[in-house]
Coordinates of C-alpha atoms and ligand atoms in Angstrom, one line a residue:
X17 CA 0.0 0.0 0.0
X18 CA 2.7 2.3 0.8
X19 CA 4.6 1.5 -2.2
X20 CA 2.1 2.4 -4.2
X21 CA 1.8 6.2 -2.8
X22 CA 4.9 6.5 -3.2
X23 CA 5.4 4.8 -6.9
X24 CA 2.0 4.5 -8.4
X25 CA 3.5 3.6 -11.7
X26 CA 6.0 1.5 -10.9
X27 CA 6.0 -2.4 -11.0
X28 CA 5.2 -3.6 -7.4
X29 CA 8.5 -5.8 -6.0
X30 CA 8.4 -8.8 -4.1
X31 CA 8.8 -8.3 -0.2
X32 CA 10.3 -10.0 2.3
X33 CA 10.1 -8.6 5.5
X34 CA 12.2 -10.5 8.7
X35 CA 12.1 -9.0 12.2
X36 CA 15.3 -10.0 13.7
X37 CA 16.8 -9.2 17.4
X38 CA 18.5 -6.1 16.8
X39 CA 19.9 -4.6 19.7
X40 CA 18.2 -1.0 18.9
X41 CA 15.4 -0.4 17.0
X42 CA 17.4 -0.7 13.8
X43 CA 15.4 -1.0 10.6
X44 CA 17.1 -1.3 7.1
X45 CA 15.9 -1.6 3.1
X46 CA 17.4 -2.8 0.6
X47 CA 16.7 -3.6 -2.9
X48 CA 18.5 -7.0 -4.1
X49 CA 17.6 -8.4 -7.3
X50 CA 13.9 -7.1 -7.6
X51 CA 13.4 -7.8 -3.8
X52 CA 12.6 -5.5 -1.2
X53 CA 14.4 -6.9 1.8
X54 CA 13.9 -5.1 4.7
X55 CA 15.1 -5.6 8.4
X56 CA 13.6 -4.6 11.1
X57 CA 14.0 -5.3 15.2
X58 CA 11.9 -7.1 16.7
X59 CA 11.1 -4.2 19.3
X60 CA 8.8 -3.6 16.5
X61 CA 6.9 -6.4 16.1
X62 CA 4.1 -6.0 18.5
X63 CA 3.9 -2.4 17.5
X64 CA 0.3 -1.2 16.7
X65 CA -0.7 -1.9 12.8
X66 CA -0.4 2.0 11.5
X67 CA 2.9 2.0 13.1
X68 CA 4.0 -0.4 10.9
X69 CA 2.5 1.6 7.8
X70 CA 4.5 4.5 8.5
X71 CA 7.9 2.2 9.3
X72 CA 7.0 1.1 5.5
X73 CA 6.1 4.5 4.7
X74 CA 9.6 5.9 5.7
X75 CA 11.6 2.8 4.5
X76 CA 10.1 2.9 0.8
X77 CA 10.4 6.8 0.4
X78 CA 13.9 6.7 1.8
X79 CA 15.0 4.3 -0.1
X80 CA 13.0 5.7 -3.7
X81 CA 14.6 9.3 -2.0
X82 CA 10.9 10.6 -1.5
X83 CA 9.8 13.2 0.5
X84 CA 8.7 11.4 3.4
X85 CA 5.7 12.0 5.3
X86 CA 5.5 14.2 8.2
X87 CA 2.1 12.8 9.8
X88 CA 3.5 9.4 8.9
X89 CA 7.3 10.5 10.8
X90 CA 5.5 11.8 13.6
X91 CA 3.9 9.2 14.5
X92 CA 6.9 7.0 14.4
X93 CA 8.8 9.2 16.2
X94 CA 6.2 9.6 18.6
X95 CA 6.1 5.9 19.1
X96 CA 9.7 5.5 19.4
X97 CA 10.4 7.3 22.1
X98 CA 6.9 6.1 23.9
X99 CA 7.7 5.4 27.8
X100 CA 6.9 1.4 26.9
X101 CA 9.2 1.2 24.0
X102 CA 11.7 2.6 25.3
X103 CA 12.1 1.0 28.3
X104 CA 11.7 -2.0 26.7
X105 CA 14.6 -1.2 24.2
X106 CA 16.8 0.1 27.2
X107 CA 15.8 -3.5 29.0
X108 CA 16.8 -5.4 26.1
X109 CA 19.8 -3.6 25.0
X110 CA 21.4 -4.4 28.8
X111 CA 20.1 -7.5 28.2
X112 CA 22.0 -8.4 25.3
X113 CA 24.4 -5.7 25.2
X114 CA 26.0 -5.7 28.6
X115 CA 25.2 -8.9 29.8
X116 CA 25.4 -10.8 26.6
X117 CA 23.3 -13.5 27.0
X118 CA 24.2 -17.0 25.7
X119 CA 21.7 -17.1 22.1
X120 CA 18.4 -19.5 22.3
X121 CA 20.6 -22.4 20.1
X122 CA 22.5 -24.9 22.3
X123 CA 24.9 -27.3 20.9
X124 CA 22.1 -30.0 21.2
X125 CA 18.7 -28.0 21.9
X126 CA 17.7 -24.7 20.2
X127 CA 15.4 -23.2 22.9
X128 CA 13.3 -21.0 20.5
X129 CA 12.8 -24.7 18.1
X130 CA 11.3 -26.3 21.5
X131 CA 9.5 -22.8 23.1
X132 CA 7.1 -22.7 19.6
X133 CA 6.5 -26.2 19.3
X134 CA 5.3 -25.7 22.7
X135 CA 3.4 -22.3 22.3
X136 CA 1.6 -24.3 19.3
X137 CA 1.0 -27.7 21.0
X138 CA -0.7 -25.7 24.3
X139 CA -0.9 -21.9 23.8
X140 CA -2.0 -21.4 20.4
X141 CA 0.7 -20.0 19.3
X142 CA -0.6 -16.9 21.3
X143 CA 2.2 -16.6 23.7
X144 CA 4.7 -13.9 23.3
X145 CA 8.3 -14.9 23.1
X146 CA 10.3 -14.1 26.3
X147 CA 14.3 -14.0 26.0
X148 CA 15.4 -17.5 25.8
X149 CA 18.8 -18.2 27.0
X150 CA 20.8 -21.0 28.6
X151 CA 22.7 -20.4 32.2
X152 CA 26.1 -19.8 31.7
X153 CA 27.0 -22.9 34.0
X154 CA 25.6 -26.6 34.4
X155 CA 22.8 -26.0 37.4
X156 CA 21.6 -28.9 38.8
X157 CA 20.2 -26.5 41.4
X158 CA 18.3 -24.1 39.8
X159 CA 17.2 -26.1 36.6
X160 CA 15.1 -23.1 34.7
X161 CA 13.5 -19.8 36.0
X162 CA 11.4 -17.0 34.0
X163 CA 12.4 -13.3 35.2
X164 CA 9.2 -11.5 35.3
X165 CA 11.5 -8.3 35.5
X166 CA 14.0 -9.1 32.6
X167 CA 11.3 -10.5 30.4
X168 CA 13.2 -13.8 30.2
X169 CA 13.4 -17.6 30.8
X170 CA 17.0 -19.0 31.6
X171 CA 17.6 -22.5 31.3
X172 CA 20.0 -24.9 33.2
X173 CA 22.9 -26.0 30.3
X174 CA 22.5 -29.5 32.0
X175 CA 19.7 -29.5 29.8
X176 CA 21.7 -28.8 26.4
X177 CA 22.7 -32.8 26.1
X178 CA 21.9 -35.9 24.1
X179 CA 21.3 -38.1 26.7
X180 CA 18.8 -35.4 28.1
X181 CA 15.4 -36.8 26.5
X182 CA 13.4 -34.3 24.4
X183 CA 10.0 -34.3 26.9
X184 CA 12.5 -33.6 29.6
X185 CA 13.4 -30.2 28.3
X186 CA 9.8 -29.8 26.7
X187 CA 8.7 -29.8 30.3
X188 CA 11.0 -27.7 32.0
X189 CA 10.3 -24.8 29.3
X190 CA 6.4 -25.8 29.2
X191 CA 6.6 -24.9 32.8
X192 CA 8.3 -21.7 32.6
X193 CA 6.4 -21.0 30.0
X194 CA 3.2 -21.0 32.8
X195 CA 4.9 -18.8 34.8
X196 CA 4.9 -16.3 31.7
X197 CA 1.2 -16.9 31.3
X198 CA 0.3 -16.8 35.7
X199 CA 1.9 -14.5 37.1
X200 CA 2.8 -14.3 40.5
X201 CA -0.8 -14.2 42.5
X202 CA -0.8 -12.5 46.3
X203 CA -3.6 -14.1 48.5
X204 CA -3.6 -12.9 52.3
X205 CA -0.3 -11.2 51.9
X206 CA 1.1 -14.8 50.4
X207 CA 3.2 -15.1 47.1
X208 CA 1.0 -17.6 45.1
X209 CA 3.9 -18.7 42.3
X210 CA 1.9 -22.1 41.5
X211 CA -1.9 -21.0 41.4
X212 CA -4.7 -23.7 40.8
X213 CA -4.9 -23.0 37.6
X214 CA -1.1 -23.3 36.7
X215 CA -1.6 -26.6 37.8
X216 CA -4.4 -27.7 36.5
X217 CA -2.4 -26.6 32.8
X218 CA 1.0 -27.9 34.1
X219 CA -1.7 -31.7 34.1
X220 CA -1.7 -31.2 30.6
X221 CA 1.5 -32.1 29.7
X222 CA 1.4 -35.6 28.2
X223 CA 5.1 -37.2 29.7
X224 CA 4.8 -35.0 33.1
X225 CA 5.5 -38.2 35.5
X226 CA 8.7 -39.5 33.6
X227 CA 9.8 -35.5 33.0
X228 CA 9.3 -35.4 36.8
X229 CA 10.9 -38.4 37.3
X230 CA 14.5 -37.6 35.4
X231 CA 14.4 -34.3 36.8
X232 CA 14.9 -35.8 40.3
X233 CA 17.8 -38.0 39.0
X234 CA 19.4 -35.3 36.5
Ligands
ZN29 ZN1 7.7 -22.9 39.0

């Protein structure tokens, strides 16, 4: 749609449009062999559907060397430097920045493979990915944890092995995974980290009493 305000005569390319985990809200275009490639971070892509009219907007005349538009550059900007989103960058920048993080794919498991079979298989795909990483060491303590505050699920390396069976990590992540979708519930002044419900989902999972069972042993 943008493209054609900007070019209304001109042939419309093929797009191919990847959000990837940019460290800032970086956004490039290109235009390789017919194909509009463009980049953007994936700050953006639970931005509001207009928002990502006037990314395209911008993108397209930039790239054509347009005039771009000001209601459409407003708004962007406006969005970009929204309390949420940037906080959110800031978060994610330290996140990956500073503290670099270990990235989602083990040498044997590829946490992001295993968190959207799992969002499909019991969320409907609905759930948002958190950060995915592995801990830096092999915790037999503290197998997995989600991090309300950083947005992010950290799982055990002991995990990252072939003779760790596939339902084994499934379940660890399916129940971190819970804790993204139940928050933490107060009743009476108590912390409620496992609330009825949480249960009653963590039942769901088909291999829960052998993935119970090797956790003890692991
Ligand atoms: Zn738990």
């Amino acid at each position: 749609m943008e493209y054609r305000e900007l070019r209304p005569r001109a042939p419309m390319p093929e797009f191919d449009i990847r959000f990837r985990r940019f460290t800032s809200l970086n956004t490039t275009i290109r235009l390789r062999e017919g194909k509009l490639q463009v980049r953007l971070s994936d700050l953006l892509e639970t931005a509001p559907e207009n928002m990502h009219h006037a990314i395209a907007h911008i993108l397209i005349a930039k790239l054509y060397k347009k005039p771009i538009s000001r209601a459409h550059n407003d708004r962007y900007r406006r969005y970009v430097s929204s309390e949420t989103v940037s906080k959110q960058s800031e978060q994610i920048r330290q996140q990956r920045g500073r503290k670099r993080l270990l990235p989602p794919k083990g040498h044997f498991y590829d946490l992001e493979e295993v968190f959207d079979k799992l969002n499909h298989q019991f969320f409907h795909g609905l759930l948002g990915q958190p950060v995915l990483t592995w801990s830096g060491h092999h915790a037999r303590r503290l197998l997995g944890h989600y991090d309300a505050a950083h947005n992010t699920i950290v799982v055990s390396r002991v995990f990252d092995r072939v003779d760790v069976p596939r339902y084994a990590i499934e379940y660890l992540l399916y129940h971190e995974m819970l804790h993204l979708k139940h928050p933490v519930k107060v009743k009476n002044g108590r912390r409620c980290v496992h609330p009825r419900e949480f249960q009653a989902e963590e039942r769901l999972f088909p291999q829960l009493a052998e993935a119970k069972a090797f956790l003890k042993h692991l």
